[in-house]
Amino acid sequence: MAEGNFTVTPWEVKGKVDYDKLIVQFGTQKITPELKEEIRRAVGGELHVMLRRDIFFSHRDLDLVLKDWMTGKGFFLYTGRAPSLGMHVGHMIPFLFTSWLQRQFKVNVYIEITDDEKFMRNQDYTLEQTRQWAYDNILDIIAAGFDPDRTFIFQDTEYIRNMYPIAVKIAKKLTFSEVRATFGLDVSSNIGIIFYPALQIAPTMFEKRRCLIPAGIDQDPYWRLQRDIAESLGYYKAAQIHSKFMPPLTGPEGKMSSSIPESAIYLVDDPKTVERKVMKYAFSGGQPTIELQRKLGANLEIDVPYQWLYYFFEEDDSEIKRIEAEYGSGKMLTGEIKQILVERINKFLEVHRQRREEAKDLVKVFKYEGKLASQMWEKIHE
Amino acid sequence: MAEGNFTVTPWEVKGKVDYDKLIVQFGTQKITPELKEEIRRAVGGELHVMLRRDIFFSHRDLDLVLKDWMTGKGFFLYTGRAPSLGMHVGHMIPFLFTSWLQRQFKVNVYIEITDDEKFMRNQDYTLEQTRQWAYDNILDIIAAGFDPDRTFIFQDTEYIRNMYPIAVKIAKKLTFSEVRATFGLDVSSNIGIIFYPALQIAPTMFEKRRCLIPAGIDQDPYWRLQRDIAESLGYYKAAQIHSKFMPPLTGPEGKMSSSIPESAIYLVDDPKTVERKVMKYAFSGGQPTIELQRKLGANLEIDVPYQWLYYFFEEDDSEIKRIEAEYGSGKMLTGEIKQILVERINKFLEVHRQRREEAKDLVKVFKYEGKLASQMWEKIHE
């Protein structure tokens, strides 16, 4: 794909994304150093690594969210997931970041699990399957460290009971023409998936406060629909904070995909599998021979091991600087940076597995019995 | 409109309907004298006046329903209503007939109140309004005499919780193209009303038995969609028993319409209003002068007072024969038959008002607490 030629839609990310161009194309705002400083002051401590390194780089109305928080109006967080057979490390980005925001601002988080959408989008899946995956994914999500008193995780096929009234009000405002392009639908789409956008928008109206959605920037078009209709229903336009795409293991373009297993590290991958995948598939920006690498150093722009460390696995800024300097100059070899990545991924997964195990006792709390969850089951959203 | 030129769709009935032609057009079956005799034997008594007089005249799989009943498999009844500000007498036809079937066969009846559909179909209506109308219409429906132990009346915005899983399975089988023509949708339709057919079909799958739907024949196209997909989901094709259209007060063509108030008698109309409407608007097949009427008699084919008595208000077969003979021959005058109709309508409405009053204590029973209702709230339909 030619330089500068890329595609970002909710269902496809292709090419080397120019994020500055994307901000202009999508009409979002850049997260400026000034805005970051404002957040830093608000949280009274260090920023999350994904903010420090501009992994979360763009927003809509994040400034208004901060203002609401400072004036005591508050806000709430919303994210979600279409359940799948297994989650990969990239899927954890919005959840880890959302749980950090929750800890800093002490706000409610709503997490929608779209077992209905997943079922309706794929001819081959049964509802029983997507619900099994929902249970399984919820364990990984809980492992991101959410507050059980302030977090409500819900599946569409269960919580529809409480959401349907607000969903029909939303649905009445959206025509097939309006959702068609955004959601990649056509006249051969089934009538359930055509209705689904209403259920995706509904949680943005769970509170009469501003809703902040942390998500990949490819999801932005969905929320434009919400922003078109929210105020006419008496709610706020949803604010967003957008992340870049963690590149697939196999190359610096596009995004990780569950349908290409070697492009991703799964949360269930064991240490041996992680090592094998990184060593075999991780796309390198290093030079083809040790001699050339020593002389020229690696091209960090296209080197996936470096980018994975930068995006996700090496939170220590001085350490990432050291790796940048040594690998970029040729002091560090490709095999060495890959070993560092293997070690960091396995450390992350070990902690994750432990938390995931503990999460099994918490599913009921997050879904039904926790403080926020039990309040939510009492509420009908109108 | 020219002779033989008529239109019957779920949202429009125009012209003088040729019901024999319609059976051929729609591909339904005529209710033959033999089938009526079978029903008579099964119920062990007289047929309902609307069967005797072929108001219910067409069917799909009614023979199979009877067979299932006779072999002990049983069946269930399903009907419904999009709530409106006020019901007219024509709206009572399917409910009165369904409650008769229930009494004869001792079977479950499910009545869907589509407060969501009504809201989403009309820009001007609020959900609060359609729910208020739902409550109001439910009183009229209960007044038709349903068995509180065997009847479940439910509103979509409430019972969605239990119906949604089966609804998404249905929705996945229906594309926008497939429902578009049947439901009169286009790309400017809102996404809620596009999903709605799944909720209309869902109750046909409330039991693993054959479902019989008594309704105007204009509703038949909806159920063709159900018949296309039911078996692939492990359920029966819905059987139907179709009624003709009670003509509007104002003329023998089309059907009564709530949007033309003088065309209908409302269930809340007081005796004076009934008299005024019948005297002023009832379209007469009588001759323009007394002399001509005495000489030529009335044209019963186009006379609305006669047809209303025949369709609904005069159950006594010998009495209707007497009226036919006397009015058709000119012995009875237009003013006289109108007086008979006024008297019969007011008698019906007086009983209805009484039953409607009593229904206020029964709403909870039919919706939540009755034997069938409480069982239904325990069930998730998959």
PDB file of C-alpha atoms in Angstrom, chain A residues 116-128 131 156-158 160-162 164-180 186-199 380 382, chain B residues 116-128 131 156-158 160-162 164-180 186-199 380 382:
ATOM      1  CA  ASP A 116     -26.911 -10.395  20.355  1.00  0.00           C
ATOM      2  CA  GLU A 117     -24.860  -8.457  17.794  1.00  0.00           C
ATOM      3  CA  LYS A 118     -22.171 -11.114  17.558  1.00  0.00           C
ATOM      4  CA  PHE A 119     -24.810 -13.795  17.021  1.00  0.00           C
ATOM      5  CA  MET A 120     -26.703 -11.805  14.408  1.00  0.00           C
ATOM      6  CA  ARG A 121     -23.599 -10.744  12.478  1.00  0.00           C
ATOM      7  CA  ASN A 122     -22.354 -14.260  11.831  1.00  0.00           C
ATOM      8  CA  GLN A 123     -24.384 -16.952  10.117  1.00  0.00           C
ATOM      9  CA  ASP A 124     -22.340 -19.698  11.780  1.00  0.00           C
ATOM     10  CA  TYR A 125     -22.637 -18.658  15.424  1.00  0.00           C
ATOM     11  CA  THR A 126     -25.344 -19.805  17.799  1.00  0.00           C
ATOM     12  CA  LEU A 127     -26.665 -17.645  20.611  1.00  0.00           C
ATOM     13  CA  GLU A 128     -25.467 -20.304  23.019  1.00  0.00           C
ATOM     14  CA  ARG A 131     -23.196 -16.217  25.438  1.00  0.00           C
ATOM     15  CA  ASP A 156     -27.723  -7.261  25.713  1.00  0.00           C
ATOM     16  CA  THR A 157     -29.875 -10.395  25.721  1.00  0.00           C
ATOM     17  CA  GLU A 158     -30.381  -9.986  29.484  1.00  0.00           C
ATOM     18  CA  ILE A 160     -32.639  -5.543  27.082  1.00  0.00           C
ATOM     19  CA  ARG A 161     -35.493  -5.578  29.564  1.00  0.00           C
ATOM     20  CA  ASN A 162     -34.278  -2.350  31.146  1.00  0.00           C
ATOM     21  CA  TYR A 164     -35.598  -1.350  25.497  1.00  0.00           C
ATOM     22  CA  PRO A 165     -37.671   1.776  26.191  1.00  0.00           C
ATOM     23  CA  ILE A 166     -34.728   4.136  25.646  1.00  0.00           C
ATOM     24  CA  ALA A 167     -33.615   1.966  22.703  1.00  0.00           C
ATOM     25  CA  VAL A 168     -36.942   2.421  20.905  1.00  0.00           C
ATOM     26  CA  LYS A 169     -36.713   6.164  21.450  1.00  0.00           C
ATOM     27  CA  ILE A 170     -33.238   6.126  19.922  1.00  0.00           C
ATOM     28  CA  ALA A 171     -34.336   3.797  17.115  1.00  0.00           C
ATOM     29  CA  LYS A 172     -37.175   6.123  16.186  1.00  0.00           C
ATOM     30  CA  LYS A 173     -34.606   8.862  15.490  1.00  0.00           C
ATOM     31  CA  LEU A 174     -32.434   6.754  13.165  1.00  0.00           C
ATOM     32  CA  THR A 175     -33.438   5.691   9.683  1.00  0.00           C
ATOM     33  CA  PHE A 176     -32.007   2.756   7.767  1.00  0.00           C
ATOM     34  CA  SER A 177     -30.346   5.253   5.394  1.00  0.00           C
ATOM     35  CA  GLU A 178     -28.627   6.968   8.286  1.00  0.00           C
ATOM     36  CA  VAL A 179     -27.152   3.854   9.896  1.00  0.00           C
ATOM     37  CA  ARG A 180     -26.480   1.934   6.681  1.00  0.00           C
ATOM     38  CA  ASP A 186     -27.282  -3.086   3.074  1.00  0.00           C
ATOM     39  CA  VAL A 187     -30.732  -4.361   2.144  1.00  0.00           C
ATOM     40  CA  SER A 188     -29.541  -7.937   2.550  1.00  0.00           C
ATOM     41  CA  SER A 189     -28.644  -7.281   6.196  1.00  0.00           C
ATOM     42  CA  ASN A 190     -30.878  -8.948   8.734  1.00  0.00           C
ATOM     43  CA  ILE A 191     -33.388  -6.810  10.639  1.00  0.00           C
ATOM     44  CA  GLY A 192     -31.787  -7.514  13.998  1.00  0.00           C
ATOM     45  CA  ILE A 193     -28.410  -6.132  13.080  1.00  0.00           C
ATOM     46  CA  ILE A 194     -30.162  -3.092  11.606  1.00  0.00           C
ATOM     47  CA  PHE A 195     -31.780  -2.398  14.994  1.00  0.00           C
ATOM     48  CA  TYR A 196     -28.568  -3.035  16.918  1.00  0.00           C
ATOM     49  CA  PRO A 197     -27.156   0.547  16.682  1.00  0.00           C
ATOM     50  CA  ALA A 198     -29.951   1.606  19.037  1.00  0.00           C
ATOM     51  CA  LEU A 199     -28.678  -0.823  21.660  1.00  0.00           C
ATOM     52  CA  ILE A 380     -35.891   1.190  33.520  1.00  0.00           C
ATOM     53  CA  GLU A 382     -36.602   5.833  29.343  1.00  0.00           C
TER      54      GLU A 382
ATOM     55  CA  ASP B 116     -43.325  -0.006  20.838  1.00  0.00           C
ATOM     56  CA  GLU B 117     -44.562  -0.367  17.265  1.00  0.00           C
ATOM     57  CA  LYS B 118     -47.268   2.247  17.672  1.00  0.00           C
ATOM     58  CA  PHE B 119     -44.765   4.696  19.127  1.00  0.00           C
ATOM     59  CA  MET B 120     -42.169   4.074  16.434  1.00  0.00           C
ATOM     60  CA  ARG B 121     -44.630   4.261  13.547  1.00  0.00           C
ATOM     61  CA  ASN B 122     -45.886   7.722  14.363  1.00  0.00           C
ATOM     62  CA  GLN B 123     -43.680  10.783  14.689  1.00  0.00           C
ATOM     63  CA  ASP B 124     -46.218  12.514  16.902  1.00  0.00           C
ATOM     64  CA  TYR B 125     -46.766   9.865  19.567  1.00  0.00           C
ATOM     65  CA  THR B 126     -44.783   9.564  22.770  1.00  0.00           C
ATOM     66  CA  LEU B 127     -44.062   6.234  24.441  1.00  0.00           C
ATOM     67  CA  GLU B 128     -45.973   7.504  27.457  1.00  0.00           C
ATOM     68  CA  ARG B 131     -48.511   2.923  27.004  1.00  0.00           C
ATOM     69  CA  ASP B 156     -43.661  -5.369  24.080  1.00  0.00           C
ATOM     70  CA  THR B 157     -41.760  -2.759  26.105  1.00  0.00           C
ATOM     71  CA  GLU B 158     -42.188  -4.929  29.209  1.00  0.00           C
ATOM     72  CA  ILE B 160     -39.133  -7.842  25.627  1.00  0.00           C
ATOM     73  CA  ARG B 161     -36.974  -9.176  28.437  1.00  0.00           C
ATOM     74  CA  ASN B 162     -38.355 -12.681  27.930  1.00  0.00           C
ATOM     75  CA  TYR B 164     -35.625 -10.948  23.009  1.00  0.00           C
ATOM     76  CA  PRO B 165     -33.589 -14.167  22.613  1.00  0.00           C
ATOM     77  CA  ILE B 166     -36.157 -15.780  20.317  1.00  0.00           C
ATOM     78  CA  ALA B 167     -36.658 -12.407  18.591  1.00  0.00           C
ATOM     79  CA  VAL B 168     -32.964 -12.155  17.665  1.00  0.00           C
ATOM     80  CA  LYS B 169     -33.083 -15.697  16.300  1.00  0.00           C
ATOM     81  CA  ILE B 170     -36.071 -14.708  14.170  1.00  0.00           C
ATOM     82  CA  ALA B 171     -34.477 -11.394  13.172  1.00  0.00           C
ATOM     83  CA  LYS B 172     -31.342 -13.181  11.976  1.00  0.00           C
ATOM     84  CA  LYS B 173     -33.503 -15.086   9.470  1.00  0.00           C
ATOM     85  CA  LEU B 174     -35.150 -12.001   7.964  1.00  0.00           C
ATOM     86  CA  THR B 175     -33.398  -9.472   5.777  1.00  0.00           C
ATOM     87  CA  PHE B 176     -34.502  -5.903   5.209  1.00  0.00           C
ATOM     88  CA  SER B 177     -35.362  -6.855   1.594  1.00  0.00           C
ATOM     89  CA  GLU B 178     -37.640  -9.616   2.807  1.00  0.00           C
ATOM     90  CA  VAL B 179     -39.652  -7.567   5.283  1.00  0.00           C
ATOM     91  CA  ARG B 180     -39.632  -4.302   3.324  1.00  0.00           C
ATOM     92  CA  ASP B 186     -38.288   1.750   2.856  1.00  0.00           C
ATOM     93  CA  VAL B 187     -34.805   3.095   3.528  1.00  0.00           C
ATOM     94  CA  SER B 188     -36.283   6.120   5.278  1.00  0.00           C
ATOM     95  CA  SER B 189     -38.002   3.859   7.827  1.00  0.00           C
ATOM     96  CA  ASN B 190     -36.558   3.982  11.306  1.00  0.00           C
ATOM     97  CA  ILE B 191     -34.462   1.052  12.510  1.00  0.00           C
ATOM     98  CA  GLY B 192     -36.886   0.171  15.295  1.00  0.00           C
ATOM     99  CA  ILE B 193     -39.834  -0.391  13.038  1.00  0.00           C
ATOM    100  CA  ILE B 194     -37.590  -2.463  10.768  1.00  0.00           C
ATOM    101  CA  PHE B 195     -36.817  -4.788  13.701  1.00  0.00           C
ATOM    102  CA  TYR B 196     -40.437  -4.939  14.856  1.00  0.00           C
ATOM    103  CA  PRO B 197     -41.530  -7.878  12.602  1.00  0.00           C
ATOM    104  CA  ALA B 198     -39.313 -10.118  14.772  1.00  0.00           C
ATOM    105  CA  LEU B 199     -41.349  -9.145  17.833  1.00  0.00           C
ATOM    106  CA  ILE B 380     -37.160 -17.019  28.641  1.00  0.00           C
ATOM    107  CA  GLU B 382     -35.140 -19.143  23.088  1.00  0.00           C
TER     108      GLU B 382
END
